[in-house]
XYZ file of C-alpha atoms in Angstrom:
722
model
C 0.000 0.000 0.000
C 1.590 3.293 -1.132
C 1.186 6.464 0.891
C 2.181 10.081 0.304
C 1.749 13.534 1.802
C -0.665 15.667 -0.260
C -2.773 18.779 -0.068
C -6.378 17.785 -0.814
C -8.970 20.266 -2.046
C -12.661 19.303 -1.736
C -15.330 21.423 -3.434
C -19.108 21.068 -3.426
C -21.941 23.104 -4.984
C -24.370 24.815 -2.590
C -28.074 24.176 -3.208
C -27.426 21.835 -6.146
C -30.487 19.642 -5.501
C -32.779 22.651 -5.371
C -31.410 24.051 -8.629
C -31.686 20.644 -10.330
C -35.295 20.348 -9.241
C -36.053 23.795 -10.639
C -34.044 23.521 -13.885
C -32.331 20.177 -14.365
C -30.923 20.680 -17.850
C -29.806 24.258 -17.274
C -28.162 23.470 -13.930
C -26.281 20.520 -15.407
C -25.010 22.645 -18.274
C -23.902 25.505 -15.989
C -22.066 23.092 -13.726
C -20.379 21.352 -16.659
C -19.304 24.701 -18.123
C -17.941 25.813 -14.759
C -15.798 22.706 -14.504
C -14.450 22.975 -18.035
C -13.937 26.733 -18.158
C -12.884 27.516 -14.579
C -12.190 24.603 -12.245
C -10.115 22.299 -14.433
C -7.941 25.087 -15.950
C -7.317 26.748 -12.561
C -6.466 23.475 -10.851
C -4.048 22.596 -13.659
C -2.506 26.093 -13.568
C -1.764 25.595 -9.883
C -0.092 22.222 -10.536
C -2.981 20.143 -9.211
C -5.180 17.451 -10.687
C -8.790 16.335 -10.217
C -8.821 12.721 -9.092
C -12.516 12.255 -8.390
C -15.859 13.769 -9.437
C -18.692 13.218 -6.957
C -22.018 14.386 -8.381
C -21.879 18.159 -7.886
C -18.471 18.075 -6.182
C -14.855 17.194 -6.863
C -11.627 16.231 -5.129
C -8.245 17.523 -6.291
C -4.673 16.777 -5.216
C -1.771 19.246 -4.997
C 1.868 18.665 -4.255
C 2.100 22.116 -2.651
C -0.279 23.382 0.025
C 0.423 26.961 -1.107
C -0.773 26.040 -4.608
C -3.912 24.459 -3.135
C -4.892 27.574 -1.154
C -4.074 29.958 -4.020
C -6.129 27.780 -6.360
C -9.115 27.784 -3.970
C -9.037 31.577 -3.746
C -8.808 31.879 -7.550
C -11.783 29.553 -7.920
C -13.975 31.530 -5.519
C -13.033 34.842 -7.138
C -13.633 33.383 -10.583
C -17.106 32.246 -9.522
C -17.920 35.733 -8.251
C -17.094 37.140 -11.693
C -19.100 34.445 -13.505
C -22.098 34.854 -11.193
C -22.235 38.608 -11.747
C -23.540 37.968 -15.250
C -26.412 35.606 -14.270
C -29.561 35.863 -12.191
C -29.547 34.969 -8.502
C -31.299 31.603 -8.929
C -28.848 30.501 -11.645
C -25.634 31.239 -9.758
C -23.225 28.449 -8.924
C -21.733 28.808 -5.431
C -19.348 26.343 -3.858
C -17.830 25.538 -0.511
C -14.190 24.506 -0.424
C -12.195 22.608 2.198
C -8.433 22.014 2.166
C -6.408 19.581 4.270
C -2.762 18.582 4.367
C -2.276 14.957 5.280
C -1.162 11.493 4.343
C -3.250 9.749 1.673
C -3.391 6.206 0.325
C -2.413 5.951 -3.356
C -4.360 3.496 -5.470
C -3.778 4.135 -9.164
C -5.150 7.571 -9.990
C -7.384 7.635 -6.890
C -6.646 8.801 -3.350
C -8.139 7.549 -0.073
C -7.689 7.865 3.674
C -8.207 10.369 6.463
C -6.300 13.077 4.595
C -9.083 13.034 1.992
C -11.916 12.583 4.499
C -10.891 15.600 6.578
C -10.857 17.826 3.464
C -14.394 16.691 2.621
C -15.597 17.480 6.165
C -13.912 20.877 6.130
C -15.789 21.699 2.943
C -19.057 21.107 4.811
C -18.061 23.699 7.431
C -17.387 26.450 4.881
C -19.915 29.141 4.078
C -21.198 29.456 0.509
C -18.403 31.115 -1.418
C -16.014 30.374 1.433
C -12.935 28.282 2.160
C -12.113 26.333 5.327
C -8.672 24.859 5.988
C -7.165 22.661 8.690
C -4.634 23.939 11.198
C -1.867 22.127 9.320
C -2.668 24.067 6.159
C -2.848 27.422 7.976
C 0.482 26.830 9.678
C 2.211 25.991 6.393
C 1.022 29.048 4.480
C 0.822 31.704 7.224
C 3.873 33.652 6.016
C 3.612 32.851 2.349
C 0.223 34.164 1.231
C -1.589 37.511 1.411
C -4.664 36.041 3.061
C -5.842 36.155 6.650
C -7.143 33.212 8.657
C -10.012 33.461 11.109
C -10.206 30.697 13.745
C -13.323 28.548 13.940
C -12.037 26.558 16.897
C -11.636 22.852 17.500
C -14.266 21.086 15.391
C -15.478 17.532 15.840
C -15.786 16.174 12.298
C -18.050 13.290 11.423
C -16.242 9.909 11.442
C -12.933 11.604 12.367
C -11.639 10.407 15.744
C -9.758 13.531 16.843
C -10.968 17.121 16.772
C -9.462 19.318 14.062
C -8.481 22.974 14.353
C -10.303 24.814 11.591
C -9.713 28.246 10.034
C -11.760 30.323 7.630
C -9.748 31.942 4.829
C -10.218 35.719 4.667
C -9.916 36.660 1.018
C -9.259 40.362 1.616
C -5.487 41.051 1.627
C -6.115 43.908 4.052
C -6.767 41.387 6.802
C -3.789 39.164 6.086
C -2.124 37.745 9.146
C -1.058 34.707 11.035
C -3.490 31.902 11.781
C -4.797 31.833 15.291
C -5.482 28.736 17.356
C -8.922 28.466 18.817
C -9.607 28.081 22.490
C -12.185 26.015 24.299
C -15.120 27.780 25.869
C -15.971 27.216 29.527
C -19.374 25.627 30.139
C -21.014 28.941 30.895
C -20.304 32.604 30.205
C -20.168 35.204 32.924
C -23.704 36.451 32.363
C -23.094 39.766 34.033
C -20.013 41.073 32.351
C -20.455 44.678 33.214
C -19.216 45.883 36.552
C -17.725 48.978 34.997
C -14.578 49.996 36.717
C -12.674 52.139 34.200
C -13.685 55.642 33.254
C -11.465 56.139 30.298
C -12.112 57.101 26.720
C -9.532 57.594 23.983
C -9.118 60.885 22.169
C -10.843 64.037 23.314
C -13.947 64.695 21.242
C -14.491 61.088 20.143
C -15.931 59.798 23.400
C -19.467 61.127 23.057
C -19.873 59.826 19.526
C -18.453 56.418 20.357
C -20.830 55.825 23.234
C -23.669 56.176 20.720
C -22.686 53.288 18.487
C -26.261 52.066 18.511
C -27.385 55.019 16.413
C -28.273 53.881 12.847
C -25.883 56.309 11.180
C -22.894 54.961 13.106
C -23.743 51.242 13.061
C -21.933 50.405 9.803
C -18.728 52.010 11.085
C -18.920 49.873 14.211
C -19.235 46.766 12.090
C -16.367 47.839 9.879
C -14.148 48.356 12.891
C -14.866 44.834 14.070
C -14.397 43.353 10.627
C -10.916 44.831 10.376
C -9.939 44.249 13.970
C -6.360 43.355 13.108
C -5.816 46.848 11.636
C -6.039 48.217 15.193
C -3.772 47.613 18.172
C -4.991 44.277 19.579
C -4.814 43.070 23.158
C -5.772 40.184 25.413
C -6.007 40.399 29.185
C -4.769 37.027 30.386
C -6.254 35.681 33.632
C -4.510 37.302 36.571
C -3.017 34.883 39.102
C -4.292 34.752 42.663
C -1.226 34.834 44.906
C -3.197 35.216 48.119
C -2.681 32.575 50.788
C -6.452 32.070 50.703
C -6.989 30.287 47.394
C -10.734 30.797 47.775
C -10.100 34.438 46.893
C -9.600 33.485 43.256
C -12.790 35.397 42.518
C -10.852 38.629 43.099
C -8.340 37.841 40.373
C -11.149 36.702 38.042
C -13.144 39.863 38.657
C -10.118 42.107 38.228
C -9.287 40.402 34.922
C -12.826 40.780 33.673
C -13.155 44.428 34.604
C -9.879 45.336 32.914
C -11.058 43.549 29.766
C -14.344 45.441 29.772
C -12.707 48.810 30.322
C -10.007 48.354 27.706
C -12.577 47.119 25.178
C -14.380 50.452 25.478
C -11.398 52.376 24.144
C -12.039 53.256 20.489
C -9.235 52.112 18.225
C -8.240 49.186 20.474
C -9.414 45.631 19.727
C -9.731 43.442 22.830
C -10.360 39.702 22.801
C -13.146 38.509 25.106
C -12.429 37.282 28.605
C -14.026 33.991 27.562
C -11.327 33.327 24.956
C -8.594 34.372 27.387
C -9.889 32.069 30.136
C -8.468 29.031 28.316
C -5.009 30.144 29.451
C -5.844 30.280 33.141
C -3.187 28.460 35.133
C -1.213 27.456 32.040
C 2.408 28.139 31.178
C 2.280 29.447 27.609
C 4.843 31.353 25.599
C 3.759 34.915 24.675
C 4.325 34.298 20.965
C 2.027 31.255 21.109
C -0.736 33.222 22.806
C -0.386 36.057 20.307
C -0.664 33.651 17.364
C -3.513 31.672 18.927
C -5.716 34.690 19.685
C -4.628 36.913 16.817
C -3.422 39.732 19.037
C -0.167 41.604 19.370
C -0.203 42.641 23.018
C -0.790 40.652 26.188
C -1.490 41.979 29.664
C -0.644 39.530 32.429
C -0.242 39.860 36.154
C -1.165 38.777 39.647
C -3.075 39.901 42.724
C -2.129 39.277 46.317
C -4.397 40.289 49.175
C -3.557 39.977 52.858
C -6.320 41.426 54.993
C -6.942 44.884 53.570
C -3.522 45.175 51.930
C -3.304 44.548 48.177
C -0.461 44.192 45.730
C -1.039 44.102 41.981
C 1.755 43.192 39.592
C 1.114 43.723 35.875
C 3.156 43.685 32.699
C 2.418 44.385 29.057
C 4.139 42.102 26.552
C 4.544 42.585 22.806
C 3.830 39.176 21.340
C 5.643 39.965 18.105
C 8.951 40.522 19.900
C 8.191 38.935 23.330
C 9.625 42.164 24.760
C 8.145 43.873 27.820
C 6.695 47.285 26.984
C 5.776 48.070 30.534
C 5.789 46.479 33.975
C 4.697 47.961 37.263
C 3.712 47.088 40.815
C 0.747 48.720 42.522
C 0.355 48.641 46.312
C -2.688 49.828 48.159
C -5.685 48.998 50.319
C -8.677 46.945 49.208
C -10.652 50.169 49.481
C -8.425 51.555 46.712
C -9.150 48.706 44.275
C -10.971 50.954 41.807
C -8.203 53.549 41.740
C -5.670 50.761 41.232
C -7.607 49.473 38.249
C -7.742 52.965 36.774
C -3.968 53.238 37.123
C -3.415 49.928 35.324
C -5.657 50.958 32.412
C -4.025 54.376 32.142
C -0.553 52.840 32.226
C -1.405 50.396 29.456
C -2.807 53.204 27.331
C 0.383 55.145 27.889
C 2.509 52.180 26.866
C 0.445 51.879 23.692
C 0.572 55.675 23.255
C -3.192 56.153 23.563
C -4.273 59.427 25.156
C -6.928 59.102 27.855
C -9.253 61.599 29.469
C -11.606 61.123 32.374
C -15.268 60.966 31.499
C -18.491 60.378 33.427
C -18.110 58.406 36.643
C -17.938 54.752 35.879
C -20.208 53.547 38.654
C -23.017 55.687 37.274
C -22.324 55.008 33.631
C -22.473 51.226 33.370
C -24.073 49.833 36.463
C -20.908 49.576 38.535
C -20.103 50.459 42.125
C -17.541 52.392 44.128
C -18.252 50.377 47.264
C -15.481 47.781 47.796
C -17.619 45.594 50.081
C -20.475 45.539 47.557
C -18.008 44.790 44.788
C -16.528 41.846 46.682
C -19.945 40.366 47.482
C -20.884 40.672 43.839
C -17.692 38.940 42.657
C -18.225 36.097 45.120
C -21.789 35.684 43.864
C -20.717 35.638 40.228
C -18.054 33.018 40.895
C -20.716 30.700 42.343
C -23.412 31.603 39.844
C -21.340 30.876 36.766
C -20.202 27.395 37.641
C -22.448 24.354 37.425
C -23.997 24.888 40.827
C -26.428 23.013 43.014
C -29.751 24.630 43.932
C -28.247 25.443 47.341
C -25.237 27.172 45.762
C -27.590 29.031 43.442
C -29.473 30.327 46.482
C -26.142 31.351 48.026
C -25.241 33.357 44.902
C -28.607 35.115 45.016
C -28.050 36.057 48.655
C -24.629 37.511 47.771
C -26.160 39.604 44.978
C -28.781 40.834 47.431
C -26.044 41.687 49.921
C -24.177 43.669 47.239
C -27.338 45.578 46.400
C -28.058 46.330 50.060
C -24.536 47.710 50.445
C -24.976 49.875 47.329
C -28.596 50.357 46.153
C -27.210 52.014 42.988
C -25.238 48.906 41.997
C -27.042 48.279 38.695
C -25.039 45.196 37.716
C -25.969 43.463 40.975
C -29.647 44.242 40.391
C -29.382 42.892 36.844
C -27.770 39.697 38.145
C -30.687 39.206 40.517
C -33.149 39.694 37.657
C -31.262 37.089 35.593
C -31.191 34.682 38.534
C -34.946 34.808 39.054
C -35.524 34.571 35.298
C -33.400 31.415 35.036
C -34.901 29.655 38.038
C -36.182 26.125 37.556
C -38.119 23.883 39.940
C -35.255 22.868 42.272
C -33.922 26.437 42.399
C -37.388 27.818 43.190
C -37.589 25.324 46.048
C -34.125 26.264 47.345
C -35.139 29.921 47.554
C -38.573 29.060 48.949
C -40.443 31.256 46.462
C -43.277 30.527 44.075
C -43.088 30.819 40.274
C -45.292 33.916 40.468
C -43.003 35.594 42.990
C -39.976 34.695 40.868
C -41.452 36.505 37.845
C -42.423 39.441 40.061
C -38.798 39.659 41.251
C -37.498 39.643 37.673
C -39.302 42.865 36.898
C -38.690 44.356 40.351
C -34.925 44.031 39.991
C -34.985 45.102 36.354
C -36.710 48.304 37.429
C -33.906 48.900 39.912
C -31.189 47.975 37.378
C -32.678 50.417 34.838
C -31.518 53.357 36.954
C -27.869 52.373 36.334
C -27.967 50.042 33.326
C -25.274 47.489 32.547
C -24.856 45.260 29.470
C -26.473 42.301 31.240
C -29.479 44.503 32.051
C -29.877 45.299 28.361
C -29.427 41.623 27.438
C -32.352 40.516 29.586
C -34.558 43.470 28.657
C -34.031 42.750 24.950
C -34.854 39.070 25.411
C -38.113 39.977 27.164
C -38.998 42.568 24.519
C -38.556 39.993 21.746
C -40.912 37.628 23.582
C -43.506 40.408 23.715
C -43.339 40.926 19.924
C -41.359 44.184 20.322
C -38.212 43.419 18.364
C -37.815 47.035 17.151
C -37.192 48.077 20.740
C -35.052 45.013 21.408
C -32.680 45.929 18.585
C -32.219 49.460 19.936
C -31.578 48.100 23.431
C -28.937 45.627 22.252
C -27.009 48.316 20.377
C -26.606 49.995 23.766
C -25.245 46.768 25.244
C -22.707 46.436 22.435
C -21.555 49.999 22.997
C -21.024 49.389 26.717
C -18.966 46.235 26.183
C -17.681 45.540 22.647
C -15.666 42.529 23.889
C -18.687 40.512 25.066
C -19.896 37.940 22.498
C -23.259 37.675 24.282
C -24.031 41.260 23.276
C -23.509 40.476 19.591
C -25.491 37.234 19.798
C -28.382 38.962 21.574
C -28.367 41.662 18.927
C -28.353 39.033 16.170
C -31.388 37.327 17.702
C -33.335 40.587 17.869
C -32.400 41.394 14.264
C -33.474 37.965 12.986
C -36.884 38.272 14.619
C -37.069 41.842 13.354
C -36.794 40.637 9.737
C -33.133 41.633 9.258
C -31.203 38.343 9.007
C -28.474 39.859 6.814
C -27.484 42.221 9.616
C -27.796 39.402 12.137
C -25.098 37.485 10.266
C -22.749 40.471 10.505
C -23.050 40.593 14.280
C -22.651 36.834 14.631
C -19.390 37.250 12.733
C -18.458 39.959 15.251
C -19.152 37.525 18.123
C -16.807 35.016 16.523
C -14.104 37.644 16.146
C -14.025 38.597 19.817
C -14.562 35.002 20.949
C -13.181 32.557 18.370
C -14.969 29.246 18.086
C -18.655 28.472 18.010
C -21.122 27.028 20.469
C -24.593 25.538 20.198
C -26.396 28.833 20.706
C -24.354 30.549 17.996
C -24.902 27.598 15.654
C -28.646 28.001 16.193
C -28.585 31.762 15.681
C -26.525 31.441 12.494
C -28.883 28.753 11.201
C -31.883 30.943 12.032
C -30.378 33.889 10.145
C -29.598 31.696 7.113
C -33.157 30.305 7.238
C -34.497 33.861 7.331
C -32.575 34.543 4.112
C -34.104 31.469 2.473
C -30.709 29.725 2.477
C -31.978 26.358 3.647
C -28.840 24.393 2.727
C -26.707 26.755 4.736
C -29.197 26.711 7.603
C -29.065 22.940 7.997
C -25.258 23.018 7.869
C -25.183 25.148 11.013
C -28.186 23.616 12.780
C -26.777 20.114 12.466
C -23.760 21.234 14.501
C -25.921 21.607 17.615
C -25.069 18.963 20.203
C -28.337 17.157 20.841
C -26.796 15.442 23.878
C -26.023 18.750 25.584
C -27.766 19.377 28.928
C -28.653 22.890 27.716
C -32.180 22.458 26.314
C -32.648 25.738 24.478
C -30.403 25.499 21.386
C -31.841 22.094 20.470
C -35.393 23.181 21.355
C -35.202 26.149 19.002
C -32.779 24.677 16.491
C -34.675 21.444 15.815
C -37.830 23.342 14.874
C -35.936 25.391 12.291
C -33.983 22.326 11.120
C -37.114 20.248 10.494
C -38.691 23.131 8.587
C -35.542 23.690 6.502
C -35.263 20.015 5.559
C -38.931 19.993 4.593
C -38.353 22.991 2.311
C -35.468 21.060 0.743
C -37.688 18.025 0.231
C -35.463 15.666 2.224
C -37.995 13.297 3.725
C -35.501 10.996 5.478
C -33.939 13.852 7.440
C -37.389 15.312 8.161
C -38.500 12.028 9.693
C -35.318 11.588 11.739
C -35.237 15.073 13.170
C -39.005 15.201 13.720
C -38.622 12.281 16.137
C -35.875 14.148 17.973
C -37.996 17.297 18.058
C -40.886 15.404 19.660
C -38.547 14.020 22.310
C -37.177 17.483 23.128
C -40.701 18.886 23.340
C -41.638 16.146 25.800
C -38.539 16.898 27.854
C -39.535 20.566 27.925
C -43.115 19.619 28.901
C -44.448 21.952 26.222
C -47.326 19.706 25.253
C -45.811 17.939 22.268
C -44.650 19.276 18.923
C -47.244 21.539 17.317
C -47.359 24.961 15.739
C -48.891 26.628 18.803
C -45.645 25.899 20.633
C -43.593 27.191 17.697
C -45.464 30.489 17.526
C -45.076 31.002 21.251
C -41.281 31.121 20.901
C -40.616 32.295 17.336
C -41.933 35.834 17.532
C -41.191 37.229 14.078
C -42.220 40.750 13.219
C -42.960 40.031 9.545
C -45.708 37.602 8.463
C -43.490 36.208 5.683
C -40.883 35.067 8.224
C -43.234 33.105 10.477
C -45.021 31.885 7.336
C -41.733 30.426 6.027
C -41.186 28.515 9.259
C -44.772 27.243 9.578
C -44.920 26.280 5.911
C -41.923 24.022 6.383
C -43.422 22.493 9.515
C -46.644 21.879 7.561
C -44.653 20.021 4.921
C -42.920 18.044 7.655
C -46.255 16.942 9.098
C -45.960 18.892 12.356
C -49.605 19.465 13.381
C -50.994 22.945 13.831
C -52.803 22.052 17.052
C -52.422 19.551 19.902
C -53.170 16.084 18.559
C -55.620 15.239 21.369
C -57.881 18.197 20.539
C -61.549 17.104 20.547
C -62.984 19.921 18.396
C -64.221 19.475 14.828
C -61.907 20.939 12.170
C -64.898 22.157 10.141
C -65.781 24.566 12.964
C -62.400 26.280 12.897
C -62.276 29.922 11.764
C -59.887 31.110 9.073
C -57.558 34.049 9.519
C -59.883 36.435 7.703
C -62.844 35.257 9.799
C -60.869 35.795 13.006
C -59.871 39.271 11.867
C -63.434 40.385 11.178
C -64.867 38.666 14.250
C -62.437 39.684 16.981
C -60.142 42.587 16.080
C -61.790 45.845 17.066
C -64.637 44.100 18.922
C -65.500 43.724 22.598
C -65.612 40.180 23.896
C -67.479 38.528 26.749
C -66.093 35.538 28.636
C -62.620 34.282 27.958
C -61.459 34.324 31.584
C -57.927 35.664 31.984
C -57.392 35.823 28.239
C -59.684 38.725 27.350
C -58.299 42.268 26.991
C -54.827 41.528 28.298
C -52.575 42.631 25.457
C -52.138 43.449 21.774
C -53.828 41.051 19.341
C -53.195 40.280 15.667
C -53.919 37.541 13.146
C -51.061 35.304 12.022
C -51.854 32.751 9.309
C -55.037 31.110 10.676
C -54.188 31.874 14.285
C -55.029 34.646 16.735
C -51.940 35.899 18.582
C -51.652 38.035 21.695
C -48.610 39.821 23.103
C -49.269 40.302 26.799
C -47.046 42.668 28.816
C -44.629 40.765 31.066
C -45.811 37.515 29.471
C -44.488 36.103 26.223
C -46.548 35.944 23.042
C -49.159 33.225 22.740
C -51.124 32.106 19.680
C -54.289 30.045 19.395
C -56.994 28.751 17.079
C -60.639 29.880 17.186
C -63.547 27.452 16.792
C -67.298 27.966 16.592
C -69.156 26.301 19.416
C -72.170 24.573 17.782
C -73.962 24.529 21.137
C -73.135 28.144 22.016
C -75.573 31.006 22.341
C -74.706 34.392 20.765
C -73.722 37.013 23.288
C -73.771 34.652 26.267
C -70.002 34.105 26.583
C -69.714 30.675 24.975
C -70.351 31.215 21.259
C -66.707 30.498 20.342
C -63.796 28.522 21.771
C -60.199 29.816 21.790
C -57.600 27.020 21.979
C -54.102 27.893 23.133
C -51.102 25.753 23.973
C -52.474 24.482 27.292
C -55.596 26.571 27.858
C -58.962 26.977 26.195
C -61.580 29.659 26.762
C -65.168 30.190 25.650
C -66.287 33.665 24.622
C -68.739 35.686 22.559
C -68.533 38.966 20.662
C -70.905 41.634 21.953
C -70.198 44.558 19.606
């Protein structure tokens, strides 16, 4: 058996089946012409050869990995030029994957894991995009004028070990070294916004920068993120806890996080998220390796030692390109001086990077922070407990610490926001541990949000936006999330929350931009980002692309929400694509998840409760796919006759603008509208609910039981009186 080292290029056409179904002869001819006129000549010009054609795809071998990458870029650029001359539905788009590895030689064919990895990488690429393995990126990093964006460690189907994957950036302006991905901890710090710094770069720019959520400035904010490597780039590595009491690690974690947040607010400075930096906690890593892995030039590292009230902070700024120390300093003081010490560190770093700082509005007032050291410490202790996989008893302990922080400083907006999040995320065991009812928990959510609104933090905006979306108010949610992004541009949760609001607002194109921004500050994906990217692709009608992302969701994960949402979109997308086998397989999984969630089984009433699109076409696209997949509109055990059900137009003329009698708690509680053949209501402080309306054959006009409204779990009888 002969083996050799080769660069393998795998290419596959996006949406080929759909195009063939629409225009078989024309699609075949366009694909054949593309191979003859573009692919085969370009591959030959780059000293490669096609060794296998697979339906709408091909595999090619290159002796040089540089030739393989240059060829892939030429192919994608050539397709852009060819597609410019044809209509949208006739364009040929491909995904390309490239791997460098050992292959088995059998005549003119090639086999083995080297080939298989290339094929799997192709599946990870976006339409018109190129994905390469870490081996490829390492080989070409200094030889080509292309950048490489990390996609993290990816588990590829039928490949035993995870593979580091990079997306090729075709713009020479973003050329640079490849960056290794880092693993994400099981949970983000939800409340990333105890604002400690008060610093803004460049006199005169501060006021404009803090208004990044304004529509006229939004594109510039995106552009700055897209070209992050054109700016000075920095990571704050986890500070070491040198205190004798190792339980005080929360102080070092909090200090690290606050520095990251403050530095990220400086215009012109790109700061990697604290989540990406956390992978290096407690590890001995060479500065040059960190710089290459995270795609930054500068690293801030240091330690904290606290003995009683005395504190010592050591910090140093390292240039990863030279491994030289730009600045190092020791700060001594009292715990009561912790905020002033942080300000000094930020100012010193700015000076080392030659950024000019001016004091602005007090930080405690501006972003939900505090100037009370005791409140700050209680908050940090609570966050350390809250963000690990805690027991219900530990959860209750974290809540008590947040309450203590808020008692010590009633203006501590971030602590109030953390309490609102805690009560919002409570489940049965946690409710029991705190000895409160579900009703009281919801009451506390809005009570603490009202308090947090006086001194808003990013986590306050995150929760407010999520609640606004549920109430069918995505316009407001988008505006709120732009404020969160402005307060902390290094937090991926802000970009993901903004993307969600934009998708439900009917703006999936913009949602994709902000999901890209999340991946830039926090390289590597997770289930929630896979779902959001799939949702945005689905909203653009890109069903092939949607399923690519949605299938990456880990259905064995203990987190129920990505699979709960993602499976509904995935089933609909596969139904639109006409893939009955996948529809059947994922429909079974969807039913199981619905049963786990105790949402009454898979039906379209459940879907409309959670997918609160602003535009009728968007919810119509999702429901149409679920119809094709056989997902019922109503609970299967419903005992009403289908012939008595009202259509959308009948509901509109019967109910909207009329007074109703009966209906129990349902009547006159919110804003109503007709969606498909359903009546929907957005009730303040309660998420949207949709139902079907039936005539009651035994009902008496005007007596409160002429019609029956059927919702997810409830049903009400009512009559119209005028």
